[in-house]
Coordinates of C-alpha atoms and ligand atoms in Angstrom, one line a residue:
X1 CA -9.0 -53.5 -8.0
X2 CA -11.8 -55.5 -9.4
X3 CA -15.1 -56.4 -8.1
X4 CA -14.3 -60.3 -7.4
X5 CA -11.2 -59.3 -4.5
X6 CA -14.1 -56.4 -3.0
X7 CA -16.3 -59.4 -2.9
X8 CA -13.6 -61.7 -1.4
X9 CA -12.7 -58.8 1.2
X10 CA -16.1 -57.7 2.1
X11 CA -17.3 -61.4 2.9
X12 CA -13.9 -61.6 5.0
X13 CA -14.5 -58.5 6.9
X14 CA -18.3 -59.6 7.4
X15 CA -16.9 -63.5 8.9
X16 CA -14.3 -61.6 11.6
X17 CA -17.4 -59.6 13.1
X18 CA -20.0 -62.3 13.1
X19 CA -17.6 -64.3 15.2
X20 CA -17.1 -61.3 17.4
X21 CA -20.1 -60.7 17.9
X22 CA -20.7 -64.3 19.1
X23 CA -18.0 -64.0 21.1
X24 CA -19.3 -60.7 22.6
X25 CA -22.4 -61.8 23.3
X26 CA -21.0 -64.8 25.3
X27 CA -21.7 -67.7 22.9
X28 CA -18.2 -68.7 22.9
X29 CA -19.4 -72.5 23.7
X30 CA -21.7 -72.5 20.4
X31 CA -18.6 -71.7 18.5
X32 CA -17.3 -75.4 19.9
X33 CA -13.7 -73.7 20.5
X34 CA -11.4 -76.7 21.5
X35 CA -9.4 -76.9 24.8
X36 CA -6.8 -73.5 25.1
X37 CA -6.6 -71.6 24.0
X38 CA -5.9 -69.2 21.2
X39 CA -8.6 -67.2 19.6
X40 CA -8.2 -66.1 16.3
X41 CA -9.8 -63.2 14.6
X42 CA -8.9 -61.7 11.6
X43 CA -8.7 -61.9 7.8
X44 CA -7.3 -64.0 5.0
X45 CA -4.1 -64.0 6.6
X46 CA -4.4 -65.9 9.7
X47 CA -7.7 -68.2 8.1
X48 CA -7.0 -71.8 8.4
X49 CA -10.2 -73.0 6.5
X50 CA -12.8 -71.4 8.4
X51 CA -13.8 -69.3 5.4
X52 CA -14.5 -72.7 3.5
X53 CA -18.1 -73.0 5.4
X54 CA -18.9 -69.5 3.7
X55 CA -21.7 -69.3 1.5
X56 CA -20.6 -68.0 -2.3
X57 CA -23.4 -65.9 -3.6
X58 CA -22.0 -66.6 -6.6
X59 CA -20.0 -69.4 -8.2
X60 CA -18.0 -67.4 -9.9
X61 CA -16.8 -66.0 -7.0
X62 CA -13.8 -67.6 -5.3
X63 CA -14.1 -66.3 -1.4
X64 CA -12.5 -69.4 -0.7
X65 CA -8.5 -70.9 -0.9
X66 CA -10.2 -74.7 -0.9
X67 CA -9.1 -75.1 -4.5
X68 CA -5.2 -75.8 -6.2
X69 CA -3.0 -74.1 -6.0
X70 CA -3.2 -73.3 -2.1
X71 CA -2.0 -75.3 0.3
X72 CA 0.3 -77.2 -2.3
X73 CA 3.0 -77.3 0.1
X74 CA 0.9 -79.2 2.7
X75 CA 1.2 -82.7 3.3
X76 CA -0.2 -84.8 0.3
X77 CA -0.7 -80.8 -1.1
X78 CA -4.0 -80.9 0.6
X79 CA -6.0 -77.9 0.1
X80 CA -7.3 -76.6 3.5
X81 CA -9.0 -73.3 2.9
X82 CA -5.6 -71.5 3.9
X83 CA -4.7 -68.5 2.0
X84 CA -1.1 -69.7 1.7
X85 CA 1.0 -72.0 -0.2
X86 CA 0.9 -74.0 3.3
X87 CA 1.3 -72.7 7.2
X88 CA 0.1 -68.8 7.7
X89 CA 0.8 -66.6 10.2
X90 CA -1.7 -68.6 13.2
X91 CA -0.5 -71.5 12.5
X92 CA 3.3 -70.6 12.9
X93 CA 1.9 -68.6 16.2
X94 CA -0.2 -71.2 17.9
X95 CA 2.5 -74.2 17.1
X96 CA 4.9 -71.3 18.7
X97 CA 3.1 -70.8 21.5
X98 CA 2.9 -74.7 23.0
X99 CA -0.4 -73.6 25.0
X100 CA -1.1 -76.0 27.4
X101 CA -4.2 -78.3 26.1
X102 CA -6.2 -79.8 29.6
X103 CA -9.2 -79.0 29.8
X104 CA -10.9 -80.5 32.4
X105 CA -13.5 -79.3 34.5
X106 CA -11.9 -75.7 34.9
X107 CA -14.7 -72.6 34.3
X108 CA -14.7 -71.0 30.7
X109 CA -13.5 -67.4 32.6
X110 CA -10.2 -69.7 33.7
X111 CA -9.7 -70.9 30.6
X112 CA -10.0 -67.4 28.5
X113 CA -8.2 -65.4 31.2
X114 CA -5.2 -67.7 30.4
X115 CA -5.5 -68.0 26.2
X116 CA -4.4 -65.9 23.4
X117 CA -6.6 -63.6 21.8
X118 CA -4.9 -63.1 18.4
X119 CA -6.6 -60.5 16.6
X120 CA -5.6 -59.4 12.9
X121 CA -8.2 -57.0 11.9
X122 CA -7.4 -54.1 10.0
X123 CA -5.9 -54.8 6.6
X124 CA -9.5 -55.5 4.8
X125 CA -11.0 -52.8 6.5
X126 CA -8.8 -50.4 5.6
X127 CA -9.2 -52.0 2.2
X128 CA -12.8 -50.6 2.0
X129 CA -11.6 -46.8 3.3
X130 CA -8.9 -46.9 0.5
X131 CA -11.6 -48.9 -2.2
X132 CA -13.3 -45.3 -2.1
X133 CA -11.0 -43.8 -4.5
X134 CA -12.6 -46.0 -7.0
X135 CA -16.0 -46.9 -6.0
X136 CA -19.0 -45.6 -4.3
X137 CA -19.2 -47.0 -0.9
X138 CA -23.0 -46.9 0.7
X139 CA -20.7 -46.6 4.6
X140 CA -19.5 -42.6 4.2
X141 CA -18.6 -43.0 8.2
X142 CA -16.0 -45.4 7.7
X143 CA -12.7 -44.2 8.4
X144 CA -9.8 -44.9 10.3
X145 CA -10.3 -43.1 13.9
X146 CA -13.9 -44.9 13.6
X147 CA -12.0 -48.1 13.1
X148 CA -9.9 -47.5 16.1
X149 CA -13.0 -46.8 18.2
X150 CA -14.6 -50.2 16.9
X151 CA -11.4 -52.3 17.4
X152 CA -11.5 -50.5 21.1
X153 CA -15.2 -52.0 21.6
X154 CA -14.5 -55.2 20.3
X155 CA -11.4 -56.0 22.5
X156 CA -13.6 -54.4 25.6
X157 CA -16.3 -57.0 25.0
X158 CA -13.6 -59.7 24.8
X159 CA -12.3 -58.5 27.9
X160 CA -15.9 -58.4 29.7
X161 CA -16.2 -61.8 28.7
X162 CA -12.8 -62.9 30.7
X163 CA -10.5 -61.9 27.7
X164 CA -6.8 -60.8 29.4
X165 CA -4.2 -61.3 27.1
X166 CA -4.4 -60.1 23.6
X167 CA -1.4 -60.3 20.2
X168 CA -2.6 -57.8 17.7
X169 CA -0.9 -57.8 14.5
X170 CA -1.4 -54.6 12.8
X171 CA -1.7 -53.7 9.0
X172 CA 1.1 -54.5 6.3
X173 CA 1.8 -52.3 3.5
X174 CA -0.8 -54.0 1.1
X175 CA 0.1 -50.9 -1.2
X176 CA 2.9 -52.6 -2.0
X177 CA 1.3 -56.1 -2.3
X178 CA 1.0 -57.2 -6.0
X179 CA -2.8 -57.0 -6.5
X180 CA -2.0 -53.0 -6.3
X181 CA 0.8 -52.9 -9.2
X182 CA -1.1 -50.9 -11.5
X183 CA -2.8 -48.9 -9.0
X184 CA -1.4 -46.2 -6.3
X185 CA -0.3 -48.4 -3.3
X186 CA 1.1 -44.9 -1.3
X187 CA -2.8 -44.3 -0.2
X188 CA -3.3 -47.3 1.3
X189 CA 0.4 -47.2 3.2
X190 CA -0.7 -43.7 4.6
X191 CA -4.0 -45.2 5.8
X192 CA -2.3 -48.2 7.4
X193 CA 0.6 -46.4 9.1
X194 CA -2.4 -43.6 10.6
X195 CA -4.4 -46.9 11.6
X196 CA -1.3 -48.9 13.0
X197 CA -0.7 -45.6 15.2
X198 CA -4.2 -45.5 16.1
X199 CA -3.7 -49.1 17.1
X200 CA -0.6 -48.4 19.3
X201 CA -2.4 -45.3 21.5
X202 CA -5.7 -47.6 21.6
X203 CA -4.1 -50.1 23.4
X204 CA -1.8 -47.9 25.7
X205 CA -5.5 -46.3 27.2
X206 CA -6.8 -49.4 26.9
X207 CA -4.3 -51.1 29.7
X208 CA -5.0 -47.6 31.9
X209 CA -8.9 -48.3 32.3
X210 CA -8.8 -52.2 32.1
X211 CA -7.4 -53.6 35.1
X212 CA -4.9 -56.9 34.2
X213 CA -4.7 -56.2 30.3
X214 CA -1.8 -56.9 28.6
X215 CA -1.4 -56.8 25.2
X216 CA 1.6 -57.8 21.9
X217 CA 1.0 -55.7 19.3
X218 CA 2.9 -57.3 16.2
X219 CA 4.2 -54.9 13.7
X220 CA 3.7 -56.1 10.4
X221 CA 4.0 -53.4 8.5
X222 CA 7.5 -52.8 9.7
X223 CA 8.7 -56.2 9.1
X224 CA 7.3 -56.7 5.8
X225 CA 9.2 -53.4 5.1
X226 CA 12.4 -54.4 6.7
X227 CA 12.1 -57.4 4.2
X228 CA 11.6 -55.3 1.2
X229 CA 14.4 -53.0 2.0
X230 CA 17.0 -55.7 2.5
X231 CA 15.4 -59.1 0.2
X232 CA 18.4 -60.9 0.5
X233 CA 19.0 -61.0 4.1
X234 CA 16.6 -63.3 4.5
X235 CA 16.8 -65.3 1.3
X236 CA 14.3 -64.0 -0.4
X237 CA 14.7 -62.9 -4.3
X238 CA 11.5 -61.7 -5.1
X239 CA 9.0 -60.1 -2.5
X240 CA 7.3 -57.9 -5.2
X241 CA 5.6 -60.5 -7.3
X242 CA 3.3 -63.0 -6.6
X243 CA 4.6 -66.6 -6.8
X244 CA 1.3 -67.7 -8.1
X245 CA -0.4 -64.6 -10.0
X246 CA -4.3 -64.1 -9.5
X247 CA -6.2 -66.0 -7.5
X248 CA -4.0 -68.6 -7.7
X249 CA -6.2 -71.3 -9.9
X250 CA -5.0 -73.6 -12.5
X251 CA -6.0 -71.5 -15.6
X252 CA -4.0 -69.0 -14.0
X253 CA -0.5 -70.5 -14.3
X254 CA 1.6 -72.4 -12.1
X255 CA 3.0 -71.3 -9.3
X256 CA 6.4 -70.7 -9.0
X257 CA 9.1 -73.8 -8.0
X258 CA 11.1 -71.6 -5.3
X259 CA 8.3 -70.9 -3.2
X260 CA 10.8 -70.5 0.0
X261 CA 12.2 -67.3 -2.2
X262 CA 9.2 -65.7 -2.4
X263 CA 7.6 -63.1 0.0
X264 CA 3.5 -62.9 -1.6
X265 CA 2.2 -66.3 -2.4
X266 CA -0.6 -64.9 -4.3
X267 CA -1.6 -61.6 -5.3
X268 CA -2.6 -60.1 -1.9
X269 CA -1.2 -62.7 1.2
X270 CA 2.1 -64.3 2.1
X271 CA 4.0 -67.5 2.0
X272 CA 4.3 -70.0 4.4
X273 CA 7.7 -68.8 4.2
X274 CA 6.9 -65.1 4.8
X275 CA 4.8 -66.4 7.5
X276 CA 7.5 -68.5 9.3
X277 CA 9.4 -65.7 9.6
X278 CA 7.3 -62.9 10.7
X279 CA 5.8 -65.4 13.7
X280 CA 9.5 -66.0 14.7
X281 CA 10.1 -62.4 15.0
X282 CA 7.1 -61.6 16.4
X283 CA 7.2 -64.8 19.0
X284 CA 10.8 -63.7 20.3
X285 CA 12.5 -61.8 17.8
X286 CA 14.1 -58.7 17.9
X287 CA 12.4 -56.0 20.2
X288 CA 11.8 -53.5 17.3
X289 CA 9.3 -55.5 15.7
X290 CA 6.8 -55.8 18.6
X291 CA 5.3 -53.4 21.3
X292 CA 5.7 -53.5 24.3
X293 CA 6.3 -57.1 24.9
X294 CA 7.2 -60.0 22.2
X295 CA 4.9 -62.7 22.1
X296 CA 6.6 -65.1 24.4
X297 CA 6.8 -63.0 27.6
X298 CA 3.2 -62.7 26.6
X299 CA 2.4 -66.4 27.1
X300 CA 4.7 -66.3 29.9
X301 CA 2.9 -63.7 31.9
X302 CA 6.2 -61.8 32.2
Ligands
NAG401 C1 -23.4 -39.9 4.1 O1 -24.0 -39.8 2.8 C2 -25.4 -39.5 2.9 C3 -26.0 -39.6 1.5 O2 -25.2 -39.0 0.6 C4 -25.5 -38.1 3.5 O3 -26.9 -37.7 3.6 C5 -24.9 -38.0 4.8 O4 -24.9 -36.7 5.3 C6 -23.4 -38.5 4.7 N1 -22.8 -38.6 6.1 C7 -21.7 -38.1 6.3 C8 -21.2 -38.2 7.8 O5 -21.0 -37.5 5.6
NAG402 C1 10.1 -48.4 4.5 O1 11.1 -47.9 5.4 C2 11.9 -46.9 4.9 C3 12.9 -46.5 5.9 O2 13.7 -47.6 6.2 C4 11.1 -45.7 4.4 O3 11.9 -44.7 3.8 C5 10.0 -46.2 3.5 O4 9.1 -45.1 3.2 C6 9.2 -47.3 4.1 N1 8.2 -47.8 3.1 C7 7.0 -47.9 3.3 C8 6.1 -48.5 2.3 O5 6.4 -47.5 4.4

């Protein structure tokens, strides 16, 4: 692991709780969200430019997917700050979703009680529990049942503040991603399955003390194993290397033509066409791969 992808997940982790914290502290209008209504939270994964009006401390530093070769299968091969060859996981979820867009007059508490919180936290922070095998970390009280208990805070404030329904994807196995392929990847998977079943009792207490919760909780980490264990099934015929290696930048390389065959885009997050499909089985897919309720009876309010 070097020192540039710490940087790029610590600066990650650091965006995802400023904007909670806004959120929490009920700033929600400063944030200038746009009529419902899905709030998204989270990491590289489900970034759709935000990240792009992050300060680099350092230009050498690429935080940011605002460059070739991301995005290239966007219209015109626009770069948009995504961390994807084009569509990631929110987009496929909030295009999904067909949330209702009229505003109107109606109170801010109406308008949250009815939207999506998508939340897809985890991954990075797990990242800097794992990262400790390698480097000293300052934060010796990071681990994962202290994660659980944060995650449990942060989803309480967003429920103070009107929050009712909530899709929670929880971590892949980035062990297996290709940015770990000279390193042990098994760590990491043991962190993420003990945090994914954190996760899973959090939210279960969670709907006991907080009246008209409900909750989705997508499992990546299953489905991105599903895929590995059975490529072909869905087309692909390489979900162990990245279609464009590194950070993905010109001096890198090219990236690689069939795109739609690949599962990692670049060395840590997935392809649009990854993307497509874990939303679709995550929207209204088969019932193993969410808990308790697909995303669509979410939406639905059944
Ligand atoms: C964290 O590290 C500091 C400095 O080494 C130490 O004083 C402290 O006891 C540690 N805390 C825990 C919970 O281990
Ligand atoms: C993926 O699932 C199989 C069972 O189908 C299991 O044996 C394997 O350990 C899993 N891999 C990871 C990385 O969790």
């Amino acid at each position: 692991m070097d020192g540039r992808t710490t940087l790029m997940a610590l600066c990650i982790l650091t965006v995802s709780f400023q904007v909670l914290g806004a959120l929490a502290n009920g700033k929600a209008q400063q944030l200038q969200v746009p009529p419902p209504a899905i709030f998204v939270f989270g990491d590289g994964a489900v970034d759709v430019g935000n990240n792009n009006y992050l300060e680099a401390n350092d230009a050498s530093e690429p935080v940011q997917a605002n460059h070739p070769f991301y995005d290239i299968d966007f219209p015109n091969s626009k770069a948009t700050g995504r961390f994807s060859n084009g569509y990631n996981l929110a987009d496929f979820i909030a295009t999904k979703s067909q949330m209702k867009t009229k505003l109107g007059n109606s109170e801010l508490k109406k308008l949250l009680s009815n939207s999506i919180f998508l939340l897809d936290i985890g991954a990075i922070d797990i990242f800097y529990i794992w990262n400790r095998q390698f480097y000293t970390m300052d934060d010796n009280e990071t681990n994962i049942p202290n994660l659980i208990t944060s995650y449990g805070v942060g989803i309480t404030a967003l429920y103070n503040m009107g929050a009712r329904k909530f899709v929670v994807i929880n971590a892949p196995p980035m062990g297996s991603a290709p940015v770990m392929a000279h390193l042990t990847g098994e760590t990491w998977n043991m962190l993420a399955m003990e945090f994914n079943d954190g996760l899973k009792s959090l939210l279960t207490s969670l709907t006991l003390k907080l009246n008209g919760l409900h909750y989705s909780i997508a499992d990546f980490y299953g489905f991105s194993n599903a895929t590995f264990m059975n490529p072909s099934a869905a087309r692909f015929v390489d979900t162990v290397r990245a279609c464009c290696k590194g950070s993905c930048t010109p001096k890198g390389g090219s990236p690689c033509q069939n795109r739609k065959q690949y599962w990692f885009w670049d060395d840590l997050y997935i392809t649009e066409q990854a993307a497509k499909l874990a939303a679709a089985a995550f929207y209204d897919g088969p019932a193993q791969f969410t808990v308790p309720i697909n995303f669509k009876k979410l939406v639905q309010g059944k």
